[in-house]
Amino acid sequence: ALPILNNLGMIVNPAGPGDHVPRIERNVRTIKERVRCHVTTSPFNYCKLILMWCVLFCVQRLNTEVKTNNVDQISPREHYTGVKADFVRDFSIGFGDYVQVAAHSETSNDTSQERTVGAIALMQTGNRNGSVKFLLLKSWRVVTRTSWTTLPMPGVVIDYLNAKAAAETQQIPKDPVFARSVYDNVITSDVKLDN
């Protein structure tokens, strides 16, 4: 597999167990710093599910940045996908923003059904429409939507998210410490993904 990847222009340099790879270690450190920034400045406490999405969001955003040592001056995402980052499409919402999104993808004229529901922004999907993944607060499901309305986060939502985080057996502090994963301490969730 390594010769195939090398032929595709991906230079693979395998390292043994315990070997230090400074470039990778620096990237991991940067991701940890970004996640800590989100956790400490958030108005609500993170549960494991939101922390997991925060890590994914930070990695996605780091991949849209042009690296200083890059000769061609394009981001890793653009290099991989061939799609240039667009400010309006790719940076229209931040992680953890409170929004109202369409409740259902089906159209209904029933006036008793709610048209929008509260959600927390997770991350962009990376498609050309600028769709975003949201965590619905009422059903605790992850959905993808292309349109939304950003609103100030109400106190009841903060209280609700804090209660969700407090109900977990392992609390995530405002200044989390990251360590190598231990197999019996892997984060799992029962979240349902919808489209």
mmCIF file with all atom_site columns, C-alpha atoms in Angstrom:
data_model
loop_
_atom_site.group_PDB
_atom_site.id
_atom_site.type_symbol
_atom_site.label_atom_id
_atom_site.label_alt_id
_atom_site.label_comp_id
_atom_site.label_asym_id
_atom_site.label_entity_id
_atom_site.label_seq_id
_atom_site.pdbx_PDB_ins_code
_atom_site.Cartn_x
_atom_site.Cartn_y
_atom_site.Cartn_z
_atom_site.occupancy
_atom_site.B_iso_or_equiv
_atom_site.pdbx_formal_charge
_atom_site.auth_seq_id
_atom_site.auth_comp_id
_atom_site.auth_asym_id
_atom_site.auth_atom_id
_atom_site.pdbx_PDB_model_num
ATOM 1   C CA . ALA A 1 1   ? 0.000   0.000  0.000  1.00 0.00 ? 1   ALA A CA 1
ATOM 2   C CA . LEU A 1 2   ? 2.888   2.397  0.730  1.00 0.00 ? 2   LEU A CA 1
ATOM 3   C CA . PRO A 1 3   ? 4.246   2.385  -2.857 1.00 0.00 ? 3   PRO A CA 1
ATOM 4   C CA . ILE A 1 4   ? 0.750   3.153  -4.173 1.00 0.00 ? 4   ILE A CA 1
ATOM 5   C CA . LEU A 1 5   ? 0.397   6.126  -1.814 1.00 0.00 ? 5   LEU A CA 1
ATOM 6   C CA . ASN A 1 6   ? 3.894   7.345  -2.694 1.00 0.00 ? 6   ASN A CA 1
ATOM 7   C CA . ASN A 1 7   ? 3.019   7.119  -6.410 1.00 0.00 ? 7   ASN A CA 1
ATOM 8   C CA . LEU A 1 8   ? -0.044  9.292  -5.744 1.00 0.00 ? 8   LEU A CA 1
ATOM 9   C CA . GLY A 1 9   ? 2.209   11.993 -4.299 1.00 0.00 ? 9   GLY A CA 1
ATOM 10  C CA . MET A 1 10  ? 1.508   11.164 -0.655 1.00 0.00 ? 10  MET A CA 1
ATOM 11  C CA . ILE A 1 11  ? 4.839   10.705 1.078  1.00 0.00 ? 11  ILE A CA 1
ATOM 12  C CA . VAL A 1 12  ? 4.469   8.082  3.803  1.00 0.00 ? 12  VAL A CA 1
ATOM 13  C CA . ASN A 1 13  ? 7.189   7.812  6.421  1.00 0.00 ? 13  ASN A CA 1
ATOM 14  C CA . PRO A 1 14  ? 6.213   5.065  8.897  1.00 0.00 ? 14  PRO A CA 1
ATOM 15  C CA . ALA A 1 15  ? 7.383   5.440  12.481 1.00 0.00 ? 15  ALA A CA 1
ATOM 16  C CA . GLY A 1 16  ? 7.820   2.756  15.103 1.00 0.00 ? 16  GLY A CA 1
ATOM 17  C CA . PRO A 1 17  ? 6.042   2.587  18.444 1.00 0.00 ? 17  PRO A CA 1
ATOM 18  C CA . GLY A 1 18  ? 7.280   5.288  20.794 1.00 0.00 ? 18  GLY A CA 1
ATOM 19  C CA . ASP A 1 19  ? 9.056   7.239  18.033 1.00 0.00 ? 19  ASP A CA 1
ATOM 20  C CA . HIS A 1 20  ? 8.613   10.998 18.119 1.00 0.00 ? 20  HIS A CA 1
ATOM 21  C CA . VAL A 1 21  ? 7.291   12.639 14.979 1.00 0.00 ? 21  VAL A CA 1
ATOM 22  C CA . PRO A 1 22  ? 7.598   16.388 15.690 1.00 0.00 ? 22  PRO A CA 1
ATOM 23  C CA . ARG A 1 23  ? 5.349   17.540 12.847 1.00 0.00 ? 23  ARG A CA 1
ATOM 24  C CA . ILE A 1 24  ? 2.491   15.263 13.896 1.00 0.00 ? 24  ILE A CA 1
ATOM 25  C CA . GLU A 1 25  ? 2.965   16.070 17.580 1.00 0.00 ? 25  GLU A CA 1
ATOM 26  C CA . ARG A 1 26  ? 2.761   19.796 16.794 1.00 0.00 ? 26  ARG A CA 1
ATOM 27  C CA . ASN A 1 27  ? -0.455  19.303 14.812 1.00 0.00 ? 27  ASN A CA 1
ATOM 28  C CA . VAL A 1 28  ? -2.019  17.325 17.659 1.00 0.00 ? 28  VAL A CA 1
ATOM 29  C CA . ARG A 1 29  ? -0.982  20.048 20.110 1.00 0.00 ? 29  ARG A CA 1
ATOM 30  C CA . THR A 1 30  ? -2.618  22.700 17.906 1.00 0.00 ? 30  THR A CA 1
ATOM 31  C CA . ILE A 1 31  ? -5.879  20.732 17.787 1.00 0.00 ? 31  ILE A CA 1
ATOM 32  C CA . LYS A 1 32  ? -5.864  20.378 21.590 1.00 0.00 ? 32  LYS A CA 1
ATOM 33  C CA . GLU A 1 33  ? -5.293  24.132 21.979 1.00 0.00 ? 33  GLU A CA 1
ATOM 34  C CA . ARG A 1 34  ? -8.186  24.982 19.651 1.00 0.00 ? 34  ARG A CA 1
ATOM 35  C CA . VAL A 1 35  ? -10.539 22.594 21.441 1.00 0.00 ? 35  VAL A CA 1
ATOM 36  C CA . ARG A 1 36  ? -9.551  24.070 24.821 1.00 0.00 ? 36  ARG A CA 1
ATOM 37  C CA . CYS A 1 37  ? -10.355 27.557 23.473 1.00 0.00 ? 37  CYS A CA 1
ATOM 38  C CA . HIS A 1 38  ? -13.882 26.437 22.556 1.00 0.00 ? 38  HIS A CA 1
ATOM 39  C CA . VAL A 1 39  ? -14.457 24.597 25.840 1.00 0.00 ? 39  VAL A CA 1
ATOM 40  C CA . THR A 1 40  ? -13.266 27.447 28.075 1.00 0.00 ? 40  THR A CA 1
ATOM 41  C CA . THR A 1 41  ? -15.146 30.211 26.241 1.00 0.00 ? 41  THR A CA 1
ATOM 42  C CA . SER A 1 42  ? -18.415 28.319 25.798 1.00 0.00 ? 42  SER A CA 1
ATOM 43  C CA . PRO A 1 43  ? -21.411 29.585 27.803 1.00 0.00 ? 43  PRO A CA 1
ATOM 44  C CA . PHE A 1 44  ? -22.395 25.970 28.525 1.00 0.00 ? 44  PHE A CA 1
ATOM 45  C CA . ASN A 1 45  ? -20.584 22.846 29.756 1.00 0.00 ? 45  ASN A CA 1
ATOM 46  C CA . TYR A 1 46  ? -19.683 20.229 27.168 1.00 0.00 ? 46  TYR A CA 1
ATOM 47  C CA . CYS A 1 47  ? -20.922 16.662 27.238 1.00 0.00 ? 47  CYS A CA 1
ATOM 48  C CA . LYS A 1 48  ? -18.892 13.932 25.508 1.00 0.00 ? 48  LYS A CA 1
ATOM 49  C CA . LEU A 1 49  ? -20.926 14.167 22.307 1.00 0.00 ? 49  LEU A CA 1
ATOM 50  C CA . ILE A 1 50  ? -20.400 17.927 21.944 1.00 0.00 ? 50  ILE A CA 1
ATOM 51  C CA . LEU A 1 51  ? -16.699 17.553 22.771 1.00 0.00 ? 51  LEU A CA 1
ATOM 52  C CA . MET A 1 52  ? -16.337 14.948 20.020 1.00 0.00 ? 52  MET A CA 1
ATOM 53  C CA . TRP A 1 53  ? -17.943 17.274 17.458 1.00 0.00 ? 53  TRP A CA 1
ATOM 54  C CA . CYS A 1 54  ? -15.756 20.138 18.699 1.00 0.00 ? 54  CYS A CA 1
ATOM 55  C CA . VAL A 1 55  ? -12.626 18.122 17.902 1.00 0.00 ? 55  VAL A CA 1
ATOM 56  C CA . LEU A 1 56  ? -13.971 17.368 14.406 1.00 0.00 ? 56  LEU A CA 1
ATOM 57  C CA . PHE A 1 57  ? -14.835 21.047 13.899 1.00 0.00 ? 57  PHE A CA 1
ATOM 58  C CA . CYS A 1 58  ? -11.338 22.165 14.927 1.00 0.00 ? 58  CYS A CA 1
ATOM 59  C CA . VAL A 1 59  ? -9.655  19.652 12.617 1.00 0.00 ? 59  VAL A CA 1
ATOM 60  C CA . GLN A 1 60  ? -11.901 20.758 9.752  1.00 0.00 ? 60  GLN A CA 1
ATOM 61  C CA . ARG A 1 61  ? -11.066 24.425 10.326 1.00 0.00 ? 61  ARG A CA 1
ATOM 62  C CA . LEU A 1 62  ? -7.332  23.721 10.593 1.00 0.00 ? 62  LEU A CA 1
ATOM 63  C CA . ASN A 1 63  ? -7.508  21.943 7.239  1.00 0.00 ? 63  ASN A CA 1
ATOM 64  C CA . THR A 1 64  ? -8.851  25.123 5.628  1.00 0.00 ? 64  THR A CA 1
ATOM 65  C CA . GLU A 1 65  ? -5.824  27.162 6.755  1.00 0.00 ? 65  GLU A CA 1
ATOM 66  C CA . VAL A 1 66  ? -2.889  27.660 4.404  1.00 0.00 ? 66  VAL A CA 1
ATOM 67  C CA . LYS A 1 67  ? 0.247   26.312 6.053  1.00 0.00 ? 67  LYS A CA 1
ATOM 68  C CA . THR A 1 68  ? 3.269   28.624 6.137  1.00 0.00 ? 68  THR A CA 1
ATOM 69  C CA . ASN A 1 69  ? 5.624   25.937 4.822  1.00 0.00 ? 69  ASN A CA 1
ATOM 70  C CA . ASN A 1 70  ? 3.337   25.134 1.874  1.00 0.00 ? 70  ASN A CA 1
ATOM 71  C CA . VAL A 1 71  ? 4.963   26.161 -1.416 1.00 0.00 ? 71  VAL A CA 1
ATOM 72  C CA . ASP A 1 72  ? 1.782   26.321 -3.509 1.00 0.00 ? 72  ASP A CA 1
ATOM 73  C CA . GLN A 1 73  ? -0.082  28.425 -0.882 1.00 0.00 ? 73  GLN A CA 1
ATOM 74  C CA . ILE A 1 74  ? -3.263  26.346 -0.830 1.00 0.00 ? 74  ILE A CA 1
ATOM 75  C CA . SER A 1 75  ? -4.941  24.744 2.162  1.00 0.00 ? 75  SER A CA 1
ATOM 76  C CA . PRO A 1 76  ? -4.836  20.988 2.780  1.00 0.00 ? 76  PRO A CA 1
ATOM 77  C CA . ARG A 1 77  ? -8.591  20.840 2.125  1.00 0.00 ? 77  ARG A CA 1
ATOM 78  C CA . GLU A 1 78  ? -8.249  22.573 -1.231 1.00 0.00 ? 78  GLU A CA 1
ATOM 79  C CA . HIS A 1 79  ? -5.264  20.395 -2.105 1.00 0.00 ? 79  HIS A CA 1
ATOM 80  C CA . TYR A 1 80  ? -7.269  17.244 -1.339 1.00 0.00 ? 80  TYR A CA 1
ATOM 81  C CA . THR A 1 81  ? -10.707 18.213 -2.724 1.00 0.00 ? 81  THR A CA 1
ATOM 82  C CA . GLY A 1 82  ? -9.795  20.799 -5.361 1.00 0.00 ? 82  GLY A CA 1
ATOM 83  C CA . VAL A 1 83  ? -12.442 23.161 -3.926 1.00 0.00 ? 83  VAL A CA 1
ATOM 84  C CA . LYS A 1 84  ? -11.383 26.637 -2.794 1.00 0.00 ? 84  LYS A CA 1
ATOM 85  C CA . ALA A 1 85  ? -12.707 27.784 0.554  1.00 0.00 ? 85  ALA A CA 1
ATOM 86  C CA . ASP A 1 86  ? -15.462 30.384 0.349  1.00 0.00 ? 86  ASP A CA 1
ATOM 87  C CA . PHE A 1 87  ? -16.021 32.664 3.347  1.00 0.00 ? 87  PHE A CA 1
ATOM 88  C CA . VAL A 1 88  ? -19.812 32.850 3.052  1.00 0.00 ? 88  VAL A CA 1
ATOM 89  C CA . ARG A 1 89  ? -20.256 29.130 2.382  1.00 0.00 ? 89  ARG A CA 1
ATOM 90  C CA . ASP A 1 90  ? -17.602 27.626 4.673  1.00 0.00 ? 90  ASP A CA 1
ATOM 91  C CA . PHE A 1 91  ? -17.367 30.077 7.596  1.00 0.00 ? 91  PHE A CA 1
ATOM 92  C CA . SER A 1 92  ? -20.955 31.247 7.978  1.00 0.00 ? 92  SER A CA 1
ATOM 93  C CA . ILE A 1 93  ? -21.443 29.756 11.434 1.00 0.00 ? 93  ILE A CA 1
ATOM 94  C CA . GLY A 1 94  ? -19.329 28.940 14.467 1.00 0.00 ? 94  GLY A CA 1
ATOM 95  C CA . PHE A 1 95  ? -19.213 25.856 16.616 1.00 0.00 ? 95  PHE A CA 1
ATOM 96  C CA . GLY A 1 96  ? -21.838 25.819 19.359 1.00 0.00 ? 96  GLY A CA 1
ATOM 97  C CA . ASP A 1 97  ? -23.922 28.658 17.915 1.00 0.00 ? 97  ASP A CA 1
ATOM 98  C CA . TYR A 1 98  ? -27.617 28.468 18.800 1.00 0.00 ? 98  TYR A CA 1
ATOM 99  C CA . VAL A 1 99  ? -29.908 28.369 15.768 1.00 0.00 ? 99  VAL A CA 1
ATOM 100 C CA . GLN A 1 100 ? -33.431 27.601 14.673 1.00 0.00 ? 100 GLN A CA 1
ATOM 101 C CA . VAL A 1 101 ? -33.658 25.040 11.847 1.00 0.00 ? 101 VAL A CA 1
ATOM 102 C CA . ALA A 1 102 ? -36.546 23.459 9.960  1.00 0.00 ? 102 ALA A CA 1
ATOM 103 C CA . ALA A 1 103 ? -38.184 20.794 12.100 1.00 0.00 ? 103 ALA A CA 1
ATOM 104 C CA . HIS A 1 104 ? -38.839 18.362 9.258  1.00 0.00 ? 104 HIS A CA 1
ATOM 105 C CA . SER A 1 105 ? -37.688 18.064 5.709  1.00 0.00 ? 105 SER A CA 1
ATOM 106 C CA . GLU A 1 106 ? -41.265 17.318 4.605  1.00 0.00 ? 106 GLU A CA 1
ATOM 107 C CA . THR A 1 107 ? -43.646 20.207 3.946  1.00 0.00 ? 107 THR A CA 1
ATOM 108 C CA . SER A 1 108 ? -46.876 20.122 5.921  1.00 0.00 ? 108 SER A CA 1
ATOM 109 C CA . ASN A 1 109 ? -49.775 22.536 6.217  1.00 0.00 ? 109 ASN A CA 1
ATOM 110 C CA . ASP A 1 110 ? -50.659 21.284 9.691  1.00 0.00 ? 110 ASP A CA 1
ATOM 111 C CA . THR A 1 111 ? -50.568 24.398 11.895 1.00 0.00 ? 111 THR A CA 1
ATOM 112 C CA . SER A 1 112 ? -50.212 22.394 15.108 1.00 0.00 ? 112 SER A CA 1
ATOM 113 C CA . GLN A 1 113 ? -46.752 21.117 14.158 1.00 0.00 ? 113 GLN A CA 1
ATOM 114 C CA . GLU A 1 114 ? -43.751 23.269 14.942 1.00 0.00 ? 114 GLU A CA 1
ATOM 115 C CA . ARG A 1 115 ? -41.957 24.581 11.869 1.00 0.00 ? 115 ARG A CA 1
ATOM 116 C CA . THR A 1 116 ? -38.554 25.195 13.473 1.00 0.00 ? 116 THR A CA 1
ATOM 117 C CA . VAL A 1 117 ? -36.652 23.719 16.389 1.00 0.00 ? 117 VAL A CA 1
ATOM 118 C CA . GLY A 1 118 ? -33.677 24.830 18.449 1.00 0.00 ? 118 GLY A CA 1
ATOM 119 C CA . ALA A 1 119 ? -30.300 23.352 17.576 1.00 0.00 ? 119 ALA A CA 1
ATOM 120 C CA . ILE A 1 120 ? -26.581 23.740 18.193 1.00 0.00 ? 120 ILE A CA 1
ATOM 121 C CA . ALA A 1 121 ? -24.241 24.167 15.214 1.00 0.00 ? 121 ALA A CA 1
ATOM 122 C CA . LEU A 1 122 ? -21.635 21.419 14.950 1.00 0.00 ? 122 LEU A CA 1
ATOM 123 C CA . MET A 1 123 ? -19.712 21.679 11.677 1.00 0.00 ? 123 MET A CA 1
ATOM 124 C CA . GLN A 1 124 ? -19.957 22.264 7.952  1.00 0.00 ? 124 GLN A CA 1
ATOM 125 C CA . THR A 1 125 ? -20.524 19.198 5.784  1.00 0.00 ? 125 THR A CA 1
ATOM 126 C CA . GLY A 1 126 ? -18.076 20.454 3.167  1.00 0.00 ? 126 GLY A CA 1
ATOM 127 C CA . ASN A 1 127 ? -20.539 20.316 0.281  1.00 0.00 ? 127 ASN A CA 1
ATOM 128 C CA . ARG A 1 128 ? -20.980 23.090 -2.292 1.00 0.00 ? 128 ARG A CA 1
ATOM 129 C CA . ASN A 1 129 ? -24.332 24.170 -0.787 1.00 0.00 ? 129 ASN A CA 1
ATOM 130 C CA . GLY A 1 130 ? -22.811 25.195 2.542  1.00 0.00 ? 130 GLY A CA 1
ATOM 131 C CA . SER A 1 131 ? -24.843 22.678 4.551  1.00 0.00 ? 131 SER A CA 1
ATOM 132 C CA . VAL A 1 132 ? -24.147 22.357 8.265  1.00 0.00 ? 132 VAL A CA 1
ATOM 133 C CA . LYS A 1 133 ? -24.621 19.545 10.764 1.00 0.00 ? 133 LYS A CA 1
ATOM 134 C CA . PHE A 1 134 ? -26.736 20.546 13.762 1.00 0.00 ? 134 PHE A CA 1
ATOM 135 C CA . LEU A 1 135 ? -27.561 18.845 17.052 1.00 0.00 ? 135 LEU A CA 1
ATOM 136 C CA . LEU A 1 136 ? -31.306 19.128 17.636 1.00 0.00 ? 136 LEU A CA 1
ATOM 137 C CA . LEU A 1 137 ? -31.904 19.971 21.285 1.00 0.00 ? 137 LEU A CA 1
ATOM 138 C CA . LYS A 1 138 ? -35.337 18.374 21.561 1.00 0.00 ? 138 LYS A CA 1
ATOM 139 C CA . SER A 1 139 ? -34.530 14.954 20.075 1.00 0.00 ? 139 SER A CA 1
ATOM 140 C CA . TRP A 1 140 ? -30.720 14.967 20.544 1.00 0.00 ? 140 TRP A CA 1
ATOM 141 C CA . ARG A 1 141 ? -30.268 13.925 16.898 1.00 0.00 ? 141 ARG A CA 1
ATOM 142 C CA . VAL A 1 142 ? -27.715 15.214 14.401 1.00 0.00 ? 142 VAL A CA 1
ATOM 143 C CA . VAL A 1 143 ? -29.267 16.576 11.196 1.00 0.00 ? 143 VAL A CA 1
ATOM 144 C CA . THR A 1 144 ? -27.971 18.363 8.124  1.00 0.00 ? 144 THR A CA 1
ATOM 145 C CA . ARG A 1 145 ? -29.585 21.628 7.038  1.00 0.00 ? 145 ARG A CA 1
ATOM 146 C CA . THR A 1 146 ? -28.751 24.245 4.417  1.00 0.00 ? 146 THR A CA 1
ATOM 147 C CA . SER A 1 147 ? -30.680 27.141 5.968  1.00 0.00 ? 147 SER A CA 1
ATOM 148 C CA . TRP A 1 148 ? -30.963 28.323 9.553  1.00 0.00 ? 148 TRP A CA 1
ATOM 149 C CA . THR A 1 149 ? -31.478 31.418 11.672 1.00 0.00 ? 149 THR A CA 1
ATOM 150 C CA . THR A 1 150 ? -28.759 32.257 14.205 1.00 0.00 ? 150 THR A CA 1
ATOM 151 C CA . LEU A 1 151 ? -30.076 33.638 17.496 1.00 0.00 ? 151 LEU A CA 1
ATOM 152 C CA . PRO A 1 152 ? -28.617 34.652 20.874 1.00 0.00 ? 152 PRO A CA 1
ATOM 153 C CA . MET A 1 153 ? -28.466 31.617 23.146 1.00 0.00 ? 153 MET A CA 1
ATOM 154 C CA . PRO A 1 154 ? -31.292 31.739 25.715 1.00 0.00 ? 154 PRO A CA 1
ATOM 155 C CA . GLY A 1 155 ? -30.644 30.909 29.350 1.00 0.00 ? 155 GLY A CA 1
ATOM 156 C CA . VAL A 1 156 ? -32.974 27.892 29.209 1.00 0.00 ? 156 VAL A CA 1
ATOM 157 C CA . VAL A 1 157 ? -30.810 26.344 26.481 1.00 0.00 ? 157 VAL A CA 1
ATOM 158 C CA . ILE A 1 158 ? -27.659 26.905 28.542 1.00 0.00 ? 158 ILE A CA 1
ATOM 159 C CA . ASP A 1 159 ? -29.361 25.296 31.563 1.00 0.00 ? 159 ASP A CA 1
ATOM 160 C CA . TYR A 1 160 ? -30.529 22.366 29.407 1.00 0.00 ? 160 TYR A CA 1
ATOM 161 C CA . LEU A 1 161 ? -27.038 21.732 27.992 1.00 0.00 ? 161 LEU A CA 1
ATOM 162 C CA . ASN A 1 162 ? -25.469 22.048 31.442 1.00 0.00 ? 162 ASN A CA 1
ATOM 163 C CA . ALA A 1 163 ? -27.961 19.480 32.774 1.00 0.00 ? 163 ALA A CA 1
ATOM 164 C CA . LYS A 1 164 ? -27.083 17.100 29.902 1.00 0.00 ? 164 LYS A CA 1
ATOM 165 C CA . ALA A 1 165 ? -23.375 17.444 30.716 1.00 0.00 ? 165 ALA A CA 1
ATOM 166 C CA . ALA A 1 166 ? -23.973 17.007 34.470 1.00 0.00 ? 166 ALA A CA 1
ATOM 167 C CA . ALA A 1 167 ? -25.942 13.794 33.874 1.00 0.00 ? 167 ALA A CA 1
ATOM 168 C CA . GLU A 1 168 ? -22.887 12.067 32.408 1.00 0.00 ? 168 GLU A CA 1
ATOM 169 C CA . THR A 1 169 ? -20.685 9.892  34.592 1.00 0.00 ? 169 THR A CA 1
ATOM 170 C CA . GLN A 1 170 ? -17.475 11.593 33.453 1.00 0.00 ? 170 GLN A CA 1
ATOM 171 C CA . GLN A 1 171 ? -17.621 15.401 33.605 1.00 0.00 ? 171 GLN A CA 1
ATOM 172 C CA . ILE A 1 172 ? -15.638 17.470 31.101 1.00 0.00 ? 172 ILE A CA 1
ATOM 173 C CA . PRO A 1 173 ? -13.910 20.341 32.927 1.00 0.00 ? 173 PRO A CA 1
ATOM 174 C CA . LYS A 1 174 ? -13.584 23.857 31.514 1.00 0.00 ? 174 LYS A CA 1
ATOM 175 C CA . ASP A 1 175 ? -9.841  23.203 31.124 1.00 0.00 ? 175 ASP A CA 1
ATOM 176 C CA . PRO A 1 176 ? -9.740  19.620 29.816 1.00 0.00 ? 176 PRO A CA 1
ATOM 177 C CA . VAL A 1 177 ? -6.611  17.508 29.934 1.00 0.00 ? 177 VAL A CA 1
ATOM 178 C CA . PHE A 1 178 ? -6.013  15.366 26.870 1.00 0.00 ? 178 PHE A CA 1
ATOM 179 C CA . ALA A 1 179 ? -4.150  12.092 27.142 1.00 0.00 ? 179 ALA A CA 1
ATOM 180 C CA . ARG A 1 180 ? -3.649  9.025  25.033 1.00 0.00 ? 180 ARG A CA 1
ATOM 181 C CA . SER A 1 181 ? -6.831  6.994  24.828 1.00 0.00 ? 181 SER A CA 1
ATOM 182 C CA . VAL A 1 182 ? -7.252  4.038  27.143 1.00 0.00 ? 182 VAL A CA 1
ATOM 183 C CA . TYR A 1 183 ? -9.440  1.350  25.616 1.00 0.00 ? 183 TYR A CA 1
ATOM 184 C CA . ASP A 1 184 ? -11.862 1.255  28.539 1.00 0.00 ? 184 ASP A CA 1
ATOM 185 C CA . ASN A 1 185 ? -12.282 5.037  28.433 1.00 0.00 ? 185 ASN A CA 1
ATOM 186 C CA . VAL A 1 186 ? -13.426 5.442  24.807 1.00 0.00 ? 186 VAL A CA 1
ATOM 187 C CA . ILE A 1 187 ? -16.180 7.982  24.244 1.00 0.00 ? 187 ILE A CA 1
ATOM 188 C CA . THR A 1 188 ? -19.330 6.390  22.882 1.00 0.00 ? 188 THR A CA 1
ATOM 189 C CA . SER A 1 189 ? -22.687 7.916  22.127 1.00 0.00 ? 189 SER A CA 1
ATOM 190 C CA . ASP A 1 190 ? -26.119 6.796  21.045 1.00 0.00 ? 190 ASP A CA 1
ATOM 191 C CA . VAL A 1 191 ? -26.745 9.722  18.742 1.00 0.00 ? 191 VAL A CA 1
ATOM 192 C CA . LYS A 1 192 ? -28.827 9.158  15.603 1.00 0.00 ? 192 LYS A CA 1
ATOM 193 C CA . LEU A 1 193 ? -27.738 10.747 12.343 1.00 0.00 ? 193 LEU A CA 1
ATOM 194 C CA . ASP A 1 194 ? -30.468 12.040 10.017 1.00 0.00 ? 194 ASP A CA 1
ATOM 195 C CA . ASN A 1 195 ? -30.351 13.915 6.761  1.00 0.00 ? 195 ASN A CA 1
#
